[in-house]
PDB file of C-alpha atoms in Angstrom:
ATOM      1  CA  MET A   2     -89.415-191.381 -15.538  1.00 49.00           C
ATOM      2  CA  GLY A   3     -92.467-193.661 -15.840  1.00 55.00           C
ATOM      3  CA  LYS A   4     -92.351-197.289 -16.816  1.00 60.00           C
ATOM      4  CA  LEU A   5     -92.979-197.924 -20.516  1.00 54.00           C
ATOM      5  CA  SER A   6     -95.503-200.591 -21.291  1.00 56.00           C
ATOM      6  CA  LYS A   7     -95.519-202.768 -24.363  1.00 57.00           C
ATOM      7  CA  SER A   8     -98.304-201.761 -26.732  1.00 54.00           C
ATOM      8  CA  ARG A   9    -100.940-204.393 -27.366  1.00 70.00           C
ATOM      9  CA  GLU A  10    -101.890-205.227 -30.902  1.00 82.00           C
ATOM     10  CA  LEU A  11    -105.587-205.310 -31.724  1.00 86.00           C
ATOM     11  CA  ARG A  12    -106.673-208.791 -32.767  1.00 93.00           C
ATOM     12  CA  TRP A  13    -109.884-209.863 -34.491  1.00 95.00           C
ATOM     13  CA  VAL A  14    -111.853-213.112 -34.332  1.00 97.00           C
ATOM     14  CA  LEU A  15    -114.611-214.492 -36.517  1.00 97.00           C
ATOM     15  CA  ARG A  16    -118.112-214.802 -35.045  1.00 96.00           C
ATOM     16  CA  PRO A  17    -120.159-216.082 -38.005  1.00 94.00           C
ATOM     17  CA  LEU A  18    -123.900-215.551 -38.210  1.00 89.00           C
ATOM     18  CA  ARG A  19    -124.340-218.274 -40.836  1.00 82.00           C
ATOM     19  CA  GLY A  20    -124.311-221.969 -39.997  1.00 91.00           C
ATOM     20  CA  GLU A  21    -122.027-222.830 -42.894  1.00 90.00           C
ATOM     21  CA  LEU A  22    -119.147-221.018 -41.182  1.00 94.00           C
ATOM     22  CA  ALA A  23    -119.855-222.351 -37.671  1.00 95.00           C
ATOM     23  CA  GLU A  24    -116.717-224.503 -37.723  1.00 95.00           C
ATOM     24  CA  HIS A  25    -114.641-221.293 -37.861  1.00 96.00           C
ATOM     25  CA  ASP A  26    -116.342-219.603 -34.901  1.00 96.00           C
ATOM     26  CA  GLY A  27    -113.796-217.955 -32.621  1.00 96.00           C
ATOM     27  CA  LYS A  28    -110.843-218.385 -34.967  1.00 97.00           C
ATOM     28  CA  GLU A  29    -108.412-215.496 -35.107  1.00 97.00           C
ATOM     29  CA  ILE A  30    -108.110-213.381 -38.260  1.00 97.00           C
ATOM     30  CA  TYR A  31    -104.641-213.266 -39.820  1.00 96.00           C
ATOM     31  CA  ALA A  32    -105.304-210.861 -42.723  1.00 96.00           C
ATOM     32  CA  PHE A  33    -108.037-208.833 -44.388  1.00 96.00           C
ATOM     33  CA  GLY A  34    -108.594-208.708 -48.136  1.00 96.00           C
ATOM     34  CA  ASP A  35    -110.891-206.906 -50.518  1.00 96.00           C
ATOM     35  CA  THR A  36    -114.591-206.159 -50.144  1.00 95.00           C
ATOM     36  CA  ASP A  37    -117.023-207.534 -52.735  1.00 96.00           C
ATOM     37  CA  GLN A  38    -120.129-205.907 -54.238  1.00 96.00           C
ATOM     38  CA  ALA A  39    -122.301-207.348 -51.436  1.00 95.00           C
ATOM     39  CA  GLY A  40    -120.106-205.690 -48.779  1.00 94.00           C
ATOM     40  CA  ARG A  41    -118.486-208.913 -47.583  1.00 95.00           C
ATOM     41  CA  VAL A  42    -114.807-208.882 -46.647  1.00 97.00           C
ATOM     42  CA  GLU A  43    -112.372-211.620 -47.582  1.00 97.00           C
ATOM     43  CA  VAL A  44    -110.420-212.698 -44.502  1.00 97.00           C
ATOM     44  CA  THR A  45    -107.642-215.208 -44.004  1.00 97.00           C
ATOM     45  CA  LEU A  46    -107.762-217.100 -40.723  1.00 97.00           C
ATOM     46  CA  THR A  47    -104.600-218.047 -38.836  1.00 96.00           C
ATOM     47  CA  ASP A  48    -104.968-221.626 -40.089  1.00 96.00           C
ATOM     48  CA  GLY A  49    -104.817-220.376 -43.720  1.00 97.00           C
ATOM     49  CA  THR A  50    -108.534-220.739 -44.479  1.00 97.00           C
ATOM     50  CA  ARG A  51    -109.999-217.931 -46.603  1.00 97.00           C
ATOM     51  CA  VAL A  52    -113.654-216.970 -46.213  1.00 96.00           C
ATOM     52  CA  ARG A  53    -115.927-214.045 -47.121  1.00 96.00           C
ATOM     53  CA  VAL A  54    -117.808-212.596 -44.170  1.00 96.00           C
ATOM     54  CA  ARG A  55    -119.923-209.608 -43.237  1.00 95.00           C
ATOM     55  CA  ARG A  56    -118.204-206.904 -41.189  1.00 93.00           C
ATOM     56  CA  THR A  57    -120.661-207.590 -38.357  1.00 94.00           C
ATOM     57  CA  GLU A  58    -119.137-211.095 -38.064  1.00 96.00           C
ATOM     58  CA  LEU A  59    -115.725-209.664 -37.113  1.00 96.00           C
ATOM     59  CA  MET A  60    -115.122-209.024 -33.419  1.00 96.00           C
ATOM     60  CA  PRO A  61    -112.133-207.262 -31.862  1.00 94.00           C
ATOM     61  CA  CYS A  62    -110.442-208.913 -28.914  1.00 89.00           C
TER      62      CYS A  62
END
């Protein structure tokens, strides 16, 4: 029988396009929230910070 490998969990990081979020560039996403009328998603970073970002600013890793 073949060796079973541990499944890898998909992780997401923030890659902001706006300068005001530059300090959070590369931080890992902990949780996703609701989407507002403008199409931005509320995310919680692993350090507890909550920000609203465009979906294009979220990168899988």
